[in-house]
Amino acid sequence: MSQGRTLTFNIFRYDPQQPDCQPSTERYQITEAPGMTVFIALNMIREQQDPSLQFDFVCRAGICGSCAMVINGVPTLACRTLTANYADAEITLMPLPGFELIGDLSVNTGKFMRQLSERLQLWLTPTQQENDIHSIEAPMEPELADELYELERCIECGCCVSACATKQMNDHFVGAVGLMKLARFAKDSRDAREDSDFYHVIGNQDGVFGCMTLLGCQDNCPKQLPHQTQIAYLRRKMTRII
């Protein structure tokens, strides 16, 4: 069996909990194996070379979004990125920008997503406040149900936030993930809110009118969700209110 390539990883290192720690880049080398992903390589580095290396993972299947990071300048999932994709065998890893840094490659996307949910009220506001358990469930058109399911596939990895130029310039911008999640409820026939209710939340430069339509969110979404389609949908609805 032929020997695998030697991979070189340049990894951002910084622990904000250590007062004397300064941001730096450390270099690691490992031997590539067939089918190796960046996630597998990081585990090998942590197990064999540096147990202090911080990064996040849960599912290893591109479902949880925990292992999102910037790989050679592109926000994506480490568990879905093959090392074979990099012909020069050199890979640079950075944490996702736009989020609170926990340490090294680990960022607090959960805190951001919770604040976003509370700010935009990302939950169903039912048309009936009193539920009758004996009543027949309100029907929904299959086409609408499929569309809502598509928008529910967001794994909140944060790649769209880190790839958004508007978000990097305006920290108050809600980002594609917030707008897409809000579009999901704006489309839901069970939600009692009117367009004017959504306008008070996103009808400004921090919301739907702040998007510069550079497509960074859609180009870097690991689930290939239609971010720009939903932003355009909300923008049309909000424009009618002005």
mmCIF file of C-alpha atoms in Angstrom:
data_model
loop_
_atom_site.group_PDB
_atom_site.id
_atom_site.type_symbol
_atom_site.label_atom_id
_atom_site.label_comp_id
_atom_site.label_asym_id
_atom_site.label_seq_id
_atom_site.Cartn_x
_atom_site.Cartn_y
_atom_site.Cartn_z
ATOM 1 C CA MET A 1 0.000 0.000 0.000
ATOM 2 C CA SER A 2 1.405 3.408 -0.984
ATOM 3 C CA GLN A 3 2.125 5.972 1.704
ATOM 4 C CA GLY A 4 -0.437 8.780 1.974
ATOM 5 C CA ARG A 5 0.421 12.428 1.487
ATOM 6 C CA THR A 6 1.753 14.520 4.325
ATOM 7 C CA LEU A 7 -0.881 17.112 5.176
ATOM 8 C CA THR A 8 0.100 20.423 6.724
ATOM 9 C CA PHE A 9 -2.470 22.175 8.917
ATOM 10 C CA ASN A 10 -2.091 25.820 9.910
ATOM 11 C CA ILE A 11 -4.512 26.217 12.815
ATOM 12 C CA PHE A 12 -5.530 29.391 14.617
ATOM 13 C CA ARG A 13 -4.834 29.164 18.341
ATOM 14 C CA TYR A 14 -6.126 31.512 21.016
ATOM 15 C CA ASP A 15 -7.739 30.986 24.410
ATOM 16 C CA PRO A 16 -9.515 34.187 25.554
ATOM 17 C CA GLN A 17 -9.781 32.725 29.061
ATOM 18 C CA GLN A 18 -5.993 32.906 29.467
ATOM 19 C CA PRO A 19 -4.876 36.520 30.179
ATOM 20 C CA ASP A 20 -1.364 35.993 28.798
ATOM 21 C CA CYS A 21 -2.444 34.144 25.658
ATOM 22 C CA GLN A 22 -1.902 35.856 22.293
ATOM 23 C CA PRO A 23 -3.513 34.864 18.960
ATOM 24 C CA SER A 24 -1.185 32.745 16.849
ATOM 25 C CA THR A 25 -1.069 30.076 14.163
ATOM 26 C CA GLU A 26 0.401 26.665 14.886
ATOM 27 C CA ARG A 27 1.566 24.180 12.296
ATOM 28 C CA TYR A 28 0.795 20.453 12.444
ATOM 29 C CA GLN A 29 1.563 17.623 10.038
ATOM 30 C CA ILE A 30 -0.208 14.270 9.695
ATOM 31 C CA THR A 31 -0.346 11.476 7.124
ATOM 32 C CA GLU A 32 -3.449 11.495 4.960
ATOM 33 C CA ALA A 33 -5.680 8.432 4.887
ATOM 34 C CA PRO A 34 -8.227 7.489 2.188
ATOM 35 C CA GLY A 35 -11.531 9.321 2.668
ATOM 36 C CA MET A 36 -10.100 11.555 5.393
ATOM 37 C CA THR A 37 -12.103 14.637 6.324
ATOM 38 C CA VAL A 38 -10.855 17.755 8.065
ATOM 39 C CA PHE A 39 -12.813 16.615 11.116
ATOM 40 C CA ILE A 40 -10.964 13.272 11.209
ATOM 41 C CA ALA A 41 -7.655 15.073 10.791
ATOM 42 C CA LEU A 42 -8.438 17.419 13.699
ATOM 43 C CA ASN A 43 -9.242 14.471 15.946
ATOM 44 C CA MET A 44 -5.938 12.834 15.010
ATOM 45 C CA ILE A 45 -4.058 16.043 15.820
ATOM 46 C CA ARG A 46 -5.798 16.355 19.170
ATOM 47 C CA GLU A 47 -5.301 12.701 20.080
ATOM 48 C CA GLN A 48 -1.719 12.314 18.887
ATOM 49 C CA GLN A 49 -0.094 15.758 19.023
ATOM 50 C CA ASP A 50 -1.974 18.450 20.961
ATOM 51 C CA PRO A 51 -4.781 17.557 23.396
ATOM 52 C CA SER A 52 -5.352 21.255 24.151
ATOM 53 C CA LEU A 53 -6.737 21.958 20.655
ATOM 54 C CA GLN A 54 -10.324 23.242 20.878
ATOM 55 C CA PHE A 55 -13.002 22.580 18.242
ATOM 56 C CA ASP A 56 -16.623 21.445 18.301
ATOM 57 C CA PHE A 57 -18.415 18.394 16.938
ATOM 58 C CA VAL A 58 -21.458 16.248 17.688
ATOM 59 C CA CYS A 59 -22.925 14.247 14.823
ATOM 60 C CA ARG A 60 -20.072 13.840 12.288
ATOM 61 C CA ALA A 61 -22.783 13.703 9.574
ATOM 62 C CA GLY A 62 -23.398 17.323 8.578
ATOM 63 C CA ILE A 63 -26.584 17.547 10.628
ATOM 64 C CA CYS A 64 -25.692 19.374 13.861
ATOM 65 C CA GLY A 65 -23.605 22.203 12.373
ATOM 66 C CA SER A 66 -21.213 22.205 15.335
ATOM 67 C CA CYS A 67 -17.991 21.698 13.366
ATOM 68 C CA ALA A 68 -18.395 24.762 11.140
ATOM 69 C CA MET A 69 -15.153 26.708 10.653
ATOM 70 C CA VAL A 70 -13.285 28.628 7.967
ATOM 71 C CA ILE A 71 -11.279 26.180 5.846
ATOM 72 C CA ASN A 72 -8.842 27.842 3.443
ATOM 73 C CA GLY A 73 -10.937 30.996 3.550
ATOM 74 C CA VAL A 74 -14.328 29.306 3.083
ATOM 75 C CA PRO A 75 -16.897 28.862 5.907
ATOM 76 C CA THR A 76 -18.008 25.222 5.804
ATOM 77 C CA LEU A 77 -18.377 22.013 7.848
ATOM 78 C CA ALA A 78 -15.226 20.124 8.806
ATOM 79 C CA CYS A 79 -17.043 16.775 8.815
ATOM 80 C CA ARG A 80 -18.151 17.214 5.186
ATOM 81 C CA THR A 81 -14.834 18.502 3.808
ATOM 82 C CA LEU A 82 -12.411 15.964 2.347
ATOM 83 C CA THR A 83 -8.700 16.659 2.697
ATOM 84 C CA ALA A 84 -8.309 15.234 -0.830
ATOM 85 C CA ASN A 85 -9.953 18.418 -2.135
ATOM 86 C CA TYR A 86 -6.736 20.357 -1.446
ATOM 87 C CA ALA A 87 -4.122 19.534 -4.074
ATOM 88 C CA ASP A 88 -1.253 21.330 -2.325
ATOM 89 C CA ALA A 89 -1.885 19.361 0.915
ATOM 90 C CA GLU A 90 -1.851 22.569 2.982
ATOM 91 C CA ILE A 91 -4.976 23.554 4.936
ATOM 92 C CA THR A 92 -5.529 26.665 7.033
ATOM 93 C CA LEU A 93 -8.237 26.585 9.701
ATOM 94 C CA MET A 94 -9.784 29.643 11.346
ATOM 95 C CA PRO A 95 -12.825 30.111 13.620
ATOM 96 C CA LEU A 96 -16.039 31.502 12.158
ATOM 97 C CA PRO A 97 -16.001 35.327 12.306
ATOM 98 C CA GLY A 98 -19.035 37.126 13.688
ATOM 99 C CA PHE A 99 -19.420 34.954 16.779
ATOM 100 C CA GLU A 100 -18.073 34.997 20.323
ATOM 101 C CA LEU A 101 -14.831 33.009 20.429
ATOM 102 C CA ILE A 102 -14.672 30.224 23.001
ATOM 103 C CA GLY A 103 -11.176 29.071 22.078
ATOM 104 C CA ASP A 104 -9.155 28.132 18.979
ATOM 105 C CA LEU A 105 -11.745 26.937 16.417
ATOM 106 C CA SER A 106 -14.688 26.869 18.829
ATOM 107 C CA VAL A 107 -17.264 29.690 18.705
ATOM 108 C CA ASN A 108 -20.543 30.245 20.538
ATOM 109 C CA THR A 109 -23.118 29.998 17.755
ATOM 110 C CA GLY A 110 -25.772 28.902 20.268
ATOM 111 C CA LYS A 111 -25.714 32.242 22.073
ATOM 112 C CA PHE A 112 -26.121 34.119 18.785
ATOM 113 C CA MET A 113 -28.986 31.896 17.605
ATOM 114 C CA ARG A 114 -30.869 32.248 20.897
ATOM 115 C CA GLN A 115 -30.563 36.038 20.875
ATOM 116 C CA LEU A 116 -31.694 36.062 17.250
ATOM 117 C CA SER A 117 -34.712 33.902 18.055
ATOM 118 C CA GLU A 118 -35.783 36.206 20.876
ATOM 119 C CA ARG A 119 -35.193 39.345 18.806
ATOM 120 C CA LEU A 120 -37.203 38.134 15.786
ATOM 121 C CA GLN A 121 -39.715 36.059 17.767
ATOM 122 C CA LEU A 122 -38.945 32.950 15.754
ATOM 123 C CA TRP A 123 -41.831 30.855 16.956
ATOM 124 C CA LEU A 124 -45.355 30.163 15.753
ATOM 125 C CA THR A 125 -48.013 32.663 16.818
ATOM 126 C CA PRO A 126 -51.197 30.594 16.451
ATOM 127 C CA THR A 127 -54.392 32.047 15.019
ATOM 128 C CA GLN A 128 -56.376 30.417 17.837
ATOM 129 C CA GLN A 129 -55.235 31.065 21.375
ATOM 130 C CA GLU A 130 -57.479 28.358 22.833
ATOM 131 C CA ASN A 131 -56.868 24.866 21.519
ATOM 132 C CA ASP A 132 -59.628 22.295 21.379
ATOM 133 C CA ILE A 133 -58.100 18.832 21.525
ATOM 134 C CA HIS A 134 -61.281 17.402 19.998
ATOM 135 C CA SER A 135 -61.232 19.619 16.913
ATOM 136 C CA ILE A 136 -59.895 18.438 13.567
ATOM 137 C CA GLU A 137 -56.412 19.690 12.750
ATOM 138 C CA ALA A 138 -56.421 22.509 10.206
ATOM 139 C CA PRO A 139 -55.359 21.191 6.797
ATOM 140 C CA MET A 140 -52.354 22.575 4.910
ATOM 141 C CA GLU A 141 -51.634 22.440 1.206
ATOM 142 C CA PRO A 142 -48.917 19.834 0.438
ATOM 143 C CA GLU A 143 -46.931 22.408 -1.576
ATOM 144 C CA LEU A 144 -46.809 24.761 1.423
ATOM 145 C CA ALA A 145 -45.885 21.925 3.778
ATOM 146 C CA ASP A 146 -42.985 20.979 1.479
ATOM 147 C CA GLU A 147 -41.813 24.593 1.374
ATOM 148 C CA LEU A 148 -41.881 24.913 5.161
ATOM 149 C CA TYR A 149 -40.016 21.615 5.510
ATOM 150 C CA GLU A 150 -37.319 22.911 3.164
ATOM 151 C CA LEU A 151 -36.789 25.980 5.361
ATOM 152 C CA GLU A 152 -36.714 23.843 8.509
ATOM 153 C CA ARG A 153 -33.577 22.056 7.232
ATOM 154 C CA CYS A 154 -31.364 24.877 8.550
ATOM 155 C CA ILE A 155 -28.833 23.398 11.009
ATOM 156 C CA GLU A 156 -27.805 26.806 12.454
ATOM 157 C CA CYS A 157 -24.144 26.197 11.652
ATOM 158 C CA GLY A 158 -23.441 29.919 11.192
ATOM 159 C CA CYS A 159 -21.685 29.604 7.803
ATOM 160 C CA CYS A 160 -24.098 32.060 6.183
ATOM 161 C CA VAL A 161 -23.457 34.604 8.952
ATOM 162 C CA SER A 162 -19.679 34.380 8.573
ATOM 163 C CA ALA A 163 -19.927 34.621 4.776
ATOM 164 C CA CYS A 164 -22.105 37.752 4.904
ATOM 165 C CA ALA A 165 -20.287 41.010 4.155
ATOM 166 C CA THR A 166 -23.185 43.061 5.561
ATOM 167 C CA LYS A 167 -23.016 41.187 8.863
ATOM 168 C CA GLN A 168 -19.287 41.831 9.165
ATOM 169 C CA MET A 169 -19.873 45.575 8.669
ATOM 170 C CA ASN A 170 -23.099 45.854 10.685
ATOM 171 C CA ASP A 171 -23.216 43.788 13.848
ATOM 172 C CA HIS A 172 -26.956 44.514 14.245
ATOM 173 C CA PHE A 173 -27.847 42.966 10.871
ATOM 174 C CA VAL A 174 -30.006 39.879 11.464
ATOM 175 C CA GLY A 175 -28.328 37.889 8.694
ATOM 176 C CA ALA A 176 -29.660 35.366 6.209
ATOM 177 C CA VAL A 177 -30.373 32.746 8.872
ATOM 178 C CA GLY A 178 -32.705 35.123 10.727
ATOM 179 C CA LEU A 179 -34.483 36.303 7.592
ATOM 180 C CA MET A 180 -34.957 32.777 6.276
ATOM 181 C CA LYS A 181 -36.332 31.549 9.586
ATOM 182 C CA LEU A 182 -38.729 34.499 9.719
ATOM 183 C CA ALA A 183 -39.861 33.806 6.144
ATOM 184 C CA ARG A 184 -40.794 30.321 7.323
ATOM 185 C CA PHE A 185 -43.359 31.790 9.735
ATOM 186 C CA ALA A 186 -44.497 34.486 7.286
ATOM 187 C CA LYS A 187 -45.469 31.650 4.901
ATOM 188 C CA ASP A 188 -47.122 29.474 7.555
ATOM 189 C CA SER A 189 -50.926 29.562 7.260
ATOM 190 C CA ARG A 190 -51.188 28.782 10.978
ATOM 191 C CA ASP A 191 -49.348 31.962 12.011
ATOM 192 C CA ALA A 192 -51.588 34.898 12.960
ATOM 193 C CA ARG A 193 -49.050 37.666 12.304
ATOM 194 C CA GLU A 194 -49.609 40.133 9.467
ATOM 195 C CA ASP A 195 -46.993 41.649 7.155
ATOM 196 C CA SER A 196 -47.025 44.818 9.272
ATOM 197 C CA ASP A 197 -45.993 42.800 12.320
ATOM 198 C CA PHE A 198 -42.939 41.502 10.474
ATOM 199 C CA TYR A 199 -42.184 44.971 9.105
ATOM 200 C CA HIS A 200 -41.637 46.359 12.613
ATOM 201 C CA VAL A 201 -38.983 43.674 13.140
ATOM 202 C CA ILE A 202 -37.092 43.544 9.822
ATOM 203 C CA GLY A 203 -38.298 46.509 7.732
ATOM 204 C CA ASN A 204 -35.055 48.472 8.065
ATOM 205 C CA GLN A 205 -31.329 48.423 7.279
ATOM 206 C CA ASP A 206 -30.709 45.970 10.112
ATOM 207 C CA GLY A 207 -33.226 43.653 8.480
ATOM 208 C CA VAL A 208 -34.310 42.840 4.960
ATOM 209 C CA PHE A 209 -33.242 46.152 3.387
ATOM 210 C CA GLY A 210 -29.670 45.823 4.653
ATOM 211 C CA CYS A 211 -28.860 42.805 2.479
ATOM 212 C CA MET A 212 -26.456 43.714 -0.358
ATOM 213 C CA THR A 213 -27.361 40.555 -2.334
ATOM 214 C CA LEU A 214 -23.774 39.347 -2.656
ATOM 215 C CA LEU A 215 -24.951 35.710 -2.321
ATOM 216 C CA GLY A 216 -22.289 34.814 0.236
ATOM 217 C CA CYS A 217 -24.944 33.143 2.400
ATOM 218 C CA GLN A 218 -26.334 30.963 -0.368
ATOM 219 C CA ASP A 219 -22.947 30.135 -1.902
ATOM 220 C CA ASN A 220 -21.589 28.869 1.439
ATOM 221 C CA CYS A 221 -24.654 27.147 2.923
ATOM 222 C CA PRO A 222 -23.702 23.467 3.460
ATOM 223 C CA LYS A 223 -27.389 22.479 3.159
ATOM 224 C CA GLN A 224 -27.845 24.510 -0.055
ATOM 225 C CA LEU A 225 -30.843 26.385 1.300
ATOM 226 C CA PRO A 226 -32.522 29.126 -0.802
ATOM 227 C CA HIS A 227 -31.478 32.103 1.323
ATOM 228 C CA GLN A 228 -31.723 34.729 -1.408
ATOM 229 C CA THR A 229 -35.120 33.483 -2.555
ATOM 230 C CA GLN A 230 -36.527 33.977 0.943
ATOM 231 C CA ILE A 231 -34.854 37.363 1.402
ATOM 232 C CA ALA A 232 -36.370 38.518 -1.904
ATOM 233 C CA TYR A 233 -39.755 37.173 -0.784
ATOM 234 C CA LEU A 234 -39.629 39.173 2.459
ATOM 235 C CA ARG A 235 -38.316 42.278 0.704
ATOM 236 C CA ARG A 236 -41.288 42.267 -1.684
ATOM 237 C CA LYS A 237 -43.716 41.896 1.218
ATOM 238 C CA MET A 238 -42.083 44.688 3.202
ATOM 239 C CA THR A 239 -41.962 47.028 0.180
ATOM 240 C CA ARG A 240 -45.747 46.830 -0.178
ATOM 241 C CA ILE A 241 -46.159 48.257 3.332
ATOM 242 C CA ILE A 242 -43.967 51.329 2.805
#
